[in-house]
């Protein structure tokens, strides 16, 4: 795909880093469900923790195509690292950068970018998943602070993030109007992290519950005005969905690369299996779908940078790329046969397990279809 020189050069830099520093850890962190803490500092030094933040707050800003390329290249070798970086940048840094005060940006973004510490995002609750507006967490104002109570689940980097941006209801107004947002620090009394989840895929990433019991939160840690939380989080998810699409794209590319290598190096009846039509047709379909997904991901990225509304396009990119990721990694497993299931020299089974989350996290495929269809219908009114 035709890209600008600086975007190609950026890809080469991230690809080399991913192959040399991230790939060697991927098998072990998946097997042991170990968070790759040793990768965080090198990634911070590469600027990968501050891609959506200006230099003023310690960031290393890149355009959204480059940001997508970074998530794609990391995910190509390790989905757990890909999602850690995607969640930190899109869901942790972005809302503070977009909606936070200068003081909040100085306090939290500087630590979260050049400071090399992670940020988390708390929207989902046990009774508020796809219906994100059903938030039950509450924030009650008492003199010079808020008291926050509630439970958030499936939170990426929950145990490692030094702070999280969360939604809570500040009034009983029906619908989403009473939802506000706050920045909470992990060290505060009443802020408890649950046990790390045992997941099918992305096993190196850190996913856990967050429990808040009377967390005393300074008034200055509210983000924006009361009642703005839901919309802030929806705007944040518009961008986050591009990064999940980029993650699926990288995982799909990783699976195709394995299938190509295997098809070229494995012979049956004296010929590489890649010379047979049934394998070639699979490879051609896989590569075509990946390229189509790449166009959607970079297209949505360019729209974000152009400052135009891109909710529909980011939902389309995520919907399509995540389903392509599942199909491509499934076909790669089929090409490898038993080797794909048994042999970690070809990590296709891990990529296949990892990519499933892309059809669920940051809005299921069904939610993406709702977002796309509502936007289509509204456009003809
Ligand atoms: N940008 C700006 N505003 C948005 C928006 C967006 N992308 N999406 C919705 N809004 C606004 C709407 O315009 C509406 O505002 P008004 O009341 O002023 O008109 C308000 O938010 C409520 O929107 P809507 O009526 O569409 O809300 P619903 O409760 O119907 O929710 C879905 C819609 C299903 C799309 C939403 O709940 C959702 O995205 N759910 C999935 C959540 C998710 O992705 N979770 C993953 C957690 S992160 S790992």
Short mmCIF file of C-alpha atoms and ligand atoms in Angstrom, two decimals:
data_model
loop_
_atom_site.label_atom_id
_atom_site.label_comp_id
_atom_site.label_asym_id
_atom_site.label_seq_id
_atom_site.Cartn_x
_atom_site.Cartn_y
_atom_site.Cartn_z
CA UNK A 1 0.00 0.00 0.00
CA UNK A 2 1.28 3.43 -0.94
CA UNK A 3 2.32 5.44 2.13
CA UNK A 4 4.36 8.57 2.76
CA UNK A 5 8.13 8.05 3.12
CA UNK A 6 8.05 9.06 6.78
CA UNK A 7 5.33 6.46 7.43
CA UNK A 8 7.35 3.73 5.69
CA UNK A 9 10.44 4.71 7.67
CA UNK A 10 8.42 4.68 10.89
CA UNK A 11 7.18 1.17 10.07
CA UNK A 12 10.76 -0.06 9.47
CA UNK A 13 11.82 1.31 12.87
CA UNK A 14 8.92 -0.28 14.78
CA UNK A 15 9.19 -3.55 12.82
CA UNK A 16 12.89 -3.90 13.72
CA UNK A 17 12.11 -3.16 17.38
CA UNK A 18 9.17 -5.60 17.43
CA UNK A 19 11.20 -8.40 15.82
CA UNK A 20 14.26 -7.94 18.03
CA UNK A 21 12.80 -6.97 21.42
CA UNK A 22 9.11 -7.97 21.57
CA UNK A 23 8.91 -11.21 19.56
CA UNK A 24 11.42 -13.12 21.73
CA UNK A 25 9.16 -12.70 24.78
CA UNK A 26 5.86 -13.52 23.11
CA UNK A 27 5.72 -17.28 23.66
CA UNK A 28 6.81 -17.12 27.28
CA UNK A 29 4.45 -14.34 28.38
CA UNK A 30 1.55 -16.15 26.71
CA UNK A 31 2.34 -19.50 28.35
CA UNK A 32 3.04 -18.04 31.78
CA UNK A 33 0.37 -15.31 31.62
CA UNK A 34 3.12 -12.87 32.56
CA UNK A 35 2.84 -9.13 31.95
CA UNK A 36 5.93 -8.06 29.94
CA UNK A 37 6.99 -5.37 32.37
CA UNK A 38 10.53 -5.31 30.94
CA UNK A 39 9.17 -4.06 27.59
CA UNK A 40 7.53 -0.93 29.02
CA UNK A 41 10.68 1.17 29.56
CA UNK A 42 12.17 0.43 26.11
CA UNK A 43 8.80 1.24 24.54
CA UNK A 44 8.63 4.51 26.50
CA UNK A 45 12.14 5.36 25.23
CA UNK A 46 10.93 4.72 21.66
CA UNK A 47 8.08 7.19 22.26
CA UNK A 48 5.46 4.44 22.05
CA UNK A 49 3.74 5.55 25.28
CA UNK A 50 3.08 9.07 24.05
CA UNK A 51 2.00 8.76 20.43
CA UNK A 52 -1.24 10.78 20.82
CA UNK A 53 0.20 13.48 23.11
CA UNK A 54 2.15 16.64 22.26
CA UNK A 55 5.77 17.13 23.34
CA UNK A 56 4.67 19.70 25.92
CA UNK A 57 3.36 16.82 28.05
CA UNK A 58 6.22 14.42 27.34
CA UNK A 59 4.64 12.90 24.24
CA UNK A 60 6.19 11.85 20.93
CA UNK A 61 3.30 12.69 18.61
CA UNK A 62 2.85 10.83 15.34
CA UNK A 63 0.01 10.94 12.83
CA UNK A 64 -2.75 8.36 13.28
CA UNK A 65 -1.54 6.25 10.33
CA UNK A 66 1.83 5.91 12.09
CA UNK A 67 0.08 5.18 15.38
CA UNK A 68 -1.90 2.41 13.66
CA UNK A 69 1.32 1.10 12.08
CA UNK A 70 2.94 0.93 15.53
CA UNK A 71 0.05 -1.08 17.02
CA UNK A 72 -0.04 -3.28 13.89
CA UNK A 73 3.68 -4.07 13.97
CA UNK A 74 3.75 -4.83 17.71
CA UNK A 75 0.65 -7.02 17.39
CA UNK A 76 2.12 -8.86 14.40
CA UNK A 77 4.56 -10.47 16.85
CA UNK A 78 2.73 -10.14 20.18
CA UNK A 79 -0.93 -9.30 20.68
CA UNK A 80 -0.48 -8.82 24.42
CA UNK A 81 2.03 -6.04 23.82
CA UNK A 82 -0.15 -4.59 21.05
CA UNK A 83 -3.21 -4.24 23.26
CA UNK A 84 -1.19 -2.82 26.15
CA UNK A 85 0.10 -0.02 23.91
CA UNK A 86 -3.27 0.51 22.19
CA UNK A 87 -5.19 0.78 25.47
CA UNK A 88 -2.62 3.07 27.08
CA UNK A 89 -2.47 5.52 24.15
CA UNK A 90 -6.07 5.51 22.89
CA UNK A 91 -7.98 4.98 26.11
CA UNK A 92 -5.56 6.22 28.77
CA UNK A 93 -3.71 9.21 27.30
CA UNK A 94 -6.18 10.39 24.67
CA UNK A 95 -9.15 11.34 26.90
CA UNK A 96 -6.93 13.28 29.30
CA UNK A 97 -5.22 15.02 26.36
CA UNK A 98 -8.56 15.87 24.72
CA UNK A 99 -10.76 16.64 27.73
CA UNK A 100 -8.38 17.23 30.67
CA UNK A 101 -7.25 20.54 32.19
CA UNK A 102 -3.67 21.74 31.80
CA UNK A 103 -3.06 20.69 35.40
CA UNK A 104 -4.41 17.16 34.75
CA UNK A 105 -2.28 16.86 31.62
CA UNK A 106 0.86 17.98 33.47
CA UNK A 107 0.17 15.61 36.36
CA UNK A 108 -0.97 12.49 34.53
CA UNK A 109 0.21 12.66 30.93
CA UNK A 110 3.81 13.48 31.74
CA UNK A 111 4.04 10.39 33.96
CA UNK A 112 2.16 8.34 31.36
CA UNK A 113 4.34 9.30 28.39
CA UNK A 114 8.04 10.03 28.95
CA UNK A 115 7.60 8.85 32.56
CA UNK A 116 6.97 5.34 31.28
CA UNK A 117 3.93 4.60 33.47
CA UNK A 118 0.67 3.16 32.16
CA UNK A 119 -2.85 4.58 32.26
CA UNK A 120 -6.10 2.58 32.22
CA UNK A 121 -9.71 3.23 31.16
CA UNK A 122 -12.70 2.14 33.23
CA UNK A 123 -16.03 2.12 31.44
CA UNK A 124 -17.30 -1.48 31.49
CA UNK A 125 -19.11 -2.76 34.57
CA UNK A 126 -20.63 -6.16 35.41
CA UNK A 127 -24.07 -4.79 34.39
CA UNK A 128 -22.92 -2.24 31.80
CA UNK A 129 -21.02 -3.79 28.89
CA UNK A 130 -22.44 -3.15 25.43
CA UNK A 131 -25.04 -0.95 27.15
CA UNK A 132 -22.34 1.35 28.45
CA UNK A 133 -24.91 3.94 29.54
CA UNK A 134 -26.15 1.57 32.28
CA UNK A 135 -23.21 2.57 34.50
CA UNK A 136 -23.94 2.00 38.19
CA UNK A 137 -20.77 3.49 39.72
CA UNK A 138 -21.49 6.69 41.61
CA UNK A 139 -19.65 9.88 42.50
CA UNK A 140 -21.09 11.96 45.34
CA UNK A 141 -19.75 15.43 46.10
CA UNK A 142 -18.72 15.98 49.75
CA UNK A 143 -17.19 19.39 50.58
CA UNK A 144 -13.85 19.53 48.73
CA UNK A 145 -13.88 16.07 47.16
CA UNK A 146 -15.91 13.35 45.46
CA UNK A 147 -16.56 9.94 46.99
CA UNK A 148 -16.49 7.30 44.29
CA UNK A 149 -18.00 3.83 44.60
CA UNK A 150 -18.42 1.06 42.06
CA UNK A 151 -16.85 -1.80 40.15
CA UNK A 152 -15.24 -1.82 36.70
CA UNK A 153 -14.40 -5.04 34.87
CA UNK A 154 -12.19 -6.29 32.01
CA UNK A 155 -9.82 -3.36 32.58
CA UNK A 156 -6.65 -3.55 30.49
CA UNK A 157 -3.46 -2.94 32.52
CA UNK A 158 -5.54 -2.62 35.71
CA UNK A 159 -2.80 -3.83 38.07
CA UNK A 160 0.03 -1.94 36.41
CA UNK A 161 -1.60 1.39 35.55
CA UNK A 162 -0.80 4.15 38.06
CA UNK A 163 -4.15 5.82 37.35
CA UNK A 164 -7.38 5.16 35.53
CA UNK A 165 -10.00 7.34 33.85
CA UNK A 166 -13.43 6.13 34.91
CA UNK A 167 -17.12 6.94 34.49
CA UNK A 168 -19.50 7.36 37.42
CA UNK A 169 -22.98 8.77 37.85
CA UNK A 170 -23.10 12.22 39.46
CA UNK A 171 -26.88 12.51 39.24
CA UNK A 172 -29.90 10.28 38.83
CA UNK A 173 -30.89 11.80 35.51
CA UNK A 174 -32.18 9.06 33.24
CA UNK A 175 -30.11 7.85 30.30
CA UNK A 176 -26.51 8.85 29.89
CA UNK A 177 -26.89 12.49 30.98
CA UNK A 178 -25.90 11.86 34.61
CA UNK A 179 -22.58 10.19 33.72
CA UNK A 180 -19.34 12.06 34.47
CA UNK A 181 -15.67 11.12 34.30
CA UNK A 182 -12.82 11.16 36.82
CA UNK A 183 -9.12 10.39 37.04
CA UNK A 184 -8.35 8.09 39.99
CA UNK A 185 -4.94 6.99 41.27
CA UNK A 186 -4.18 3.38 42.13
CA UNK A 187 -2.51 4.32 45.40
CA UNK A 188 -5.59 5.97 46.88
CA UNK A 189 -7.52 4.37 49.77
CA UNK A 190 -10.46 2.29 48.57
CA UNK A 191 -9.01 1.78 45.07
CA UNK A 192 -8.53 -1.99 44.82
CA UNK A 193 -7.40 -4.14 41.93
CA UNK A 194 -9.00 -7.59 41.54
CA UNK A 195 -7.18 -10.75 40.54
CA UNK A 196 -5.75 -10.97 37.03
CA UNK A 197 -8.18 -12.69 34.64
CA UNK A 198 -7.24 -16.08 33.12
CA UNK A 199 -7.95 -15.44 29.44
CA UNK A 200 -8.17 -17.47 26.23
CA UNK A 201 -5.87 -15.03 24.43
CA UNK A 202 -3.76 -11.93 25.07
CA UNK A 203 -2.61 -13.83 28.14
CA UNK A 204 0.40 -11.58 28.71
CA UNK A 205 -1.79 -8.50 28.96
CA UNK A 206 -3.05 -7.53 32.38
CA UNK A 207 -6.86 -7.66 32.66
CA UNK A 208 -8.56 -7.30 36.04
CA UNK A 209 -11.46 -5.80 37.96
CA UNK A 210 -11.19 -2.41 39.67
CA UNK A 211 -13.21 -1.94 42.86
CA UNK A 212 -13.81 1.52 44.30
CA UNK A 213 -14.99 1.92 47.88
CA UNK A 214 -15.42 5.52 49.02
CA UNK A 215 -12.42 6.61 46.97
CA UNK A 216 -11.79 10.21 48.07
CA UNK A 217 -11.15 12.06 44.83
CA UNK A 218 -10.16 15.77 44.67
CA UNK A 219 -12.63 18.01 42.83
CA UNK A 220 -9.77 18.81 40.43
CA UNK A 221 -9.77 15.19 39.25
CA UNK A 222 -13.12 15.45 37.53
CA UNK A 223 -12.59 15.54 33.76
CA UNK A 224 -14.78 18.16 32.07
CA UNK A 225 -18.23 19.07 33.39
CA UNK A 226 -20.77 16.83 35.12
CA UNK A 227 -22.85 14.90 32.59
CA UNK A 228 -20.20 14.95 29.86
CA UNK A 229 -18.64 11.58 30.71
CA UNK A 230 -20.57 9.31 28.36
CA UNK A 231 -19.92 11.46 25.29
CA UNK A 232 -16.24 11.86 26.21
CA UNK A 233 -15.93 8.08 26.42
CA UNK A 234 -17.77 7.55 23.10
CA UNK A 235 -15.42 10.04 21.38
CA UNK A 236 -12.50 8.20 22.99
CA UNK A 237 -13.79 4.85 21.73
CA UNK A 238 -14.07 6.21 18.17
CA UNK A 239 -10.28 6.52 18.21
CA UNK A 240 -9.72 3.38 20.28
CA UNK A 241 -11.58 1.30 17.72
CA UNK A 242 -9.01 2.26 15.07
CA UNK A 243 -6.27 0.88 17.32
CA UNK A 244 -8.14 -2.41 17.90
CA UNK A 245 -8.59 -2.66 14.13
CA UNK A 246 -4.83 -2.07 13.73
CA UNK A 247 -4.18 -4.78 16.29
CA UNK A 248 -6.36 -7.27 14.37
CA UNK A 249 -4.56 -6.28 11.18
CA UNK A 250 -1.17 -7.02 12.74
CA UNK A 251 -2.32 -10.37 14.12
CA UNK A 252 -3.75 -11.30 10.69
CA UNK A 253 -0.49 -10.29 8.98
CA UNK A 254 1.48 -12.39 11.48
CA UNK A 255 -0.71 -15.41 10.67
CA UNK A 256 -0.36 -14.88 6.91
CA UNK A 257 3.44 -14.55 7.23
CA UNK A 258 3.54 -17.92 9.07
CA UNK A 259 1.30 -19.58 6.46
CA UNK A 260 3.45 -18.24 3.60
CA UNK A 261 6.67 -19.44 5.22
CA UNK A 262 5.17 -22.85 5.90
CA UNK A 263 3.76 -23.15 2.37
CA UNK A 264 7.14 -22.32 0.86
CA UNK A 265 9.19 -24.57 3.15
CA UNK A 266 6.98 -27.66 3.43
CA UNK A 267 6.94 -30.25 0.66
CA UNK A 268 4.45 -32.99 -0.19
CA UNK A 269 5.22 -35.42 -3.01
CA UNK A 270 8.44 -33.53 -3.72
CA UNK A 271 6.80 -30.13 -4.21
CA UNK A 272 6.22 -27.17 -1.83
CA UNK A 273 2.58 -27.19 -0.70
CA UNK A 274 2.45 -23.54 -1.83
CA UNK A 275 2.58 -24.76 -5.42
CA UNK A 276 -0.84 -26.40 -5.06
CA UNK A 277 -3.94 -24.53 -6.10
CA UNK A 278 -5.91 -25.17 -2.90
CA UNK A 279 -3.19 -23.53 -0.78
CA UNK A 280 -2.65 -20.70 -3.28
CA UNK A 281 -6.35 -19.81 -3.27
CA UNK A 282 -6.37 -19.61 0.51
CA UNK A 283 -3.22 -17.45 0.54
CA UNK A 284 -4.61 -15.12 -2.13
CA UNK A 285 -7.90 -14.63 -0.24
CA UNK A 286 -6.07 -14.05 3.05
CA UNK A 287 -3.73 -11.43 1.53
CA UNK A 288 -6.59 -9.66 -0.28
CA UNK A 289 -8.71 -9.42 2.86
CA UNK A 290 -5.76 -8.11 4.87
CA UNK A 291 -5.07 -5.44 2.26
CA UNK A 292 -8.73 -4.38 2.24
CA UNK A 293 -8.68 -4.17 6.07
CA UNK A 294 -5.48 -2.10 5.89
CA UNK A 295 -7.21 0.41 3.60
CA UNK A 296 -10.08 0.76 6.09
CA UNK A 297 -7.74 1.16 9.07
CA UNK A 298 -5.49 3.77 7.44
CA UNK A 299 -8.52 5.47 5.86
CA UNK A 300 -10.19 5.93 9.26
CA UNK A 301 -6.81 7.09 10.65
CA UNK A 302 -6.53 9.77 7.97
CA UNK A 303 -10.08 10.96 8.69
CA UNK A 304 -9.24 11.32 12.39
CA UNK A 305 -6.24 13.46 11.49
CA UNK A 306 -8.32 15.52 9.05
CA UNK A 307 -10.59 16.48 11.95
CA UNK A 308 -13.78 15.17 10.30
CA UNK A 309 -16.28 12.83 11.98
CA UNK A 310 -15.03 9.27 11.70
CA UNK A 311 -17.26 7.21 14.05
CA UNK A 312 -18.71 5.18 11.16
CA UNK A 313 -15.33 4.59 9.53
CA UNK A 314 -13.58 3.52 12.75
CA UNK A 315 -16.46 1.12 13.48
CA UNK A 316 -16.20 -0.27 9.93
CA UNK A 317 -12.43 -0.67 10.26
CA UNK A 318 -12.76 -2.50 13.58
CA UNK A 319 -15.67 -4.66 12.43
CA UNK A 320 -13.97 -5.72 9.22
CA UNK A 321 -10.35 -6.03 10.41
CA UNK A 322 -11.30 -8.08 13.49
CA UNK A 323 -13.42 -10.50 11.47
CA UNK A 324 -10.64 -10.73 8.85
CA UNK A 325 -8.20 -11.45 11.69
CA UNK A 326 -10.30 -14.40 12.86
CA UNK A 327 -10.82 -15.76 9.32
CA UNK A 328 -7.19 -15.35 8.26
CA UNK A 329 -5.72 -16.90 11.40
CA UNK A 330 -8.22 -19.78 11.09
CA UNK A 331 -7.16 -20.40 7.47
CA UNK A 332 -3.50 -20.18 8.48
CA UNK A 333 -4.14 -22.92 11.06
CA UNK A 334 -5.78 -25.00 8.33
CA UNK A 335 -2.74 -24.58 6.06
CA UNK A 336 -0.33 -25.60 8.83
CA UNK A 337 -2.44 -28.56 9.93
CA UNK A 338 -1.12 -30.34 13.04
CA UNK A 339 2.00 -28.20 13.02
CA UNK A 340 -0.10 -25.11 13.66
CA UNK A 341 -1.64 -26.67 16.73
CA UNK A 342 1.50 -28.24 18.16
CA UNK A 343 4.47 -26.11 17.26
CA UNK A 344 5.32 -22.70 18.68
CA UNK A 345 7.83 -22.15 15.86
CA UNK A 346 4.70 -21.09 14.02
CA UNK A 347 2.68 -19.16 16.58
CA UNK A 348 -0.57 -19.25 14.61
CA UNK A 349 -2.63 -20.82 17.38
CA UNK A 350 -1.61 -17.95 19.70
CA UNK A 351 -2.46 -15.33 17.06
CA UNK A 352 -5.84 -17.04 16.52
CA UNK A 353 -6.59 -16.99 20.26
CA UNK A 354 -5.38 -13.39 20.57
CA UNK A 355 -7.43 -11.97 17.70
CA UNK A 356 -10.79 -13.11 19.10
CA UNK A 357 -10.77 -10.23 21.59
CA UNK A 358 -10.74 -7.76 18.68
CA UNK A 359 -14.31 -8.83 17.83
CA UNK A 360 -15.37 -8.13 21.42
CA UNK A 361 -13.30 -5.41 23.15
CA UNK A 362 -14.07 -1.70 22.64
CA UNK A 363 -17.49 -2.70 21.38
CA UNK A 364 -18.50 -6.07 19.98
CA UNK A 365 -18.99 -6.59 16.24
CA UNK A 366 -22.70 -6.25 16.94
CA UNK A 367 -22.15 -2.82 18.57
CA UNK A 368 -20.04 -1.74 15.56
CA UNK A 369 -22.95 -2.68 13.29
CA UNK A 370 -25.28 -0.56 15.44
CA UNK A 371 -22.90 2.43 15.20
CA UNK A 372 -22.54 2.02 11.42
CA UNK A 373 -26.25 1.48 10.77
CA UNK A 374 -27.37 4.42 12.96
CA UNK A 375 -24.93 6.71 11.15
CA UNK A 376 -26.15 5.48 7.76
CA UNK A 377 -29.78 6.03 8.71
CA UNK A 378 -29.09 9.48 10.21
CA UNK A 379 -27.33 10.51 7.01
CA UNK A 380 -30.55 10.19 4.97
CA UNK A 381 -32.74 12.16 7.40
N1 LIG B 1 -19.33 10.83 19.57
C1 LIG B 1 -19.99 11.84 20.19
N2 LIG B 1 -21.17 11.66 20.83
C2 LIG B 1 -21.69 10.43 20.80
C3 LIG B 1 -21.07 9.34 20.16
C4 LIG B 1 -19.84 9.58 19.52
N3 LIG B 1 -19.18 8.61 18.91
N4 LIG B 1 -21.83 8.24 20.33
C5 LIG B 1 -22.92 8.62 21.02
N5 LIG B 1 -22.82 9.94 21.31
C6 LIG B 1 -23.81 10.77 22.02
C7 LIG B 1 -25.13 10.79 21.25
O1 LIG B 1 -25.13 11.81 20.28
C8 LIG B 1 -26.13 11.05 22.36
O2 LIG B 1 -26.11 12.43 22.68
P1 LIG B 1 -27.50 13.30 22.80
O3 LIG B 1 -28.26 12.62 23.92
O4 LIG B 1 -27.03 14.67 23.15
O5 LIG B 1 -28.18 13.18 21.48
C9 LIG B 1 -25.53 10.32 23.55
O6 LIG B 1 -24.12 10.16 23.28
C10 LIG B 1 -26.13 8.95 23.74
O7 LIG B 1 -25.93 8.23 22.53
P2 LIG B 1 -26.81 6.97 22.12
O8 LIG B 1 -28.26 7.34 22.28
O9 LIG B 1 -26.36 6.50 20.80
O10 LIG B 1 -26.45 5.95 23.28
P3 LIG B 1 -26.85 4.44 23.48
O11 LIG B 1 -27.06 4.23 24.94
O12 LIG B 1 -27.91 4.04 22.53
O13 LIG B 1 -25.46 3.66 23.16
C11 LIG B 1 -23.88 2.38 21.90
C12 LIG B 1 -25.01 3.43 21.94
C13 LIG B 1 -24.41 0.95 21.91
C14 LIG B 1 -23.20 2.66 20.58
C15 LIG B 1 -22.88 2.57 23.08
O14 LIG B 1 -23.45 2.23 24.32
C16 LIG B 1 -21.61 1.75 22.89
O15 LIG B 1 -20.72 2.15 22.14
N6 LIG B 1 -21.52 0.60 23.60
C17 LIG B 1 -20.32 -0.21 23.56
C18 LIG B 1 -19.39 0.24 24.61
C19 LIG B 1 -18.01 -0.28 24.39
O16 LIG B 1 -17.46 -0.17 23.31
N7 LIG B 1 -17.45 -0.83 25.44
C20 LIG B 1 -16.11 -1.30 25.42
C21 LIG B 1 -15.46 -0.78 26.63
S1 LIG B 1 -13.87 -0.28 26.41
S2 LIG B 1 -12.86 -1.86 26.40
#
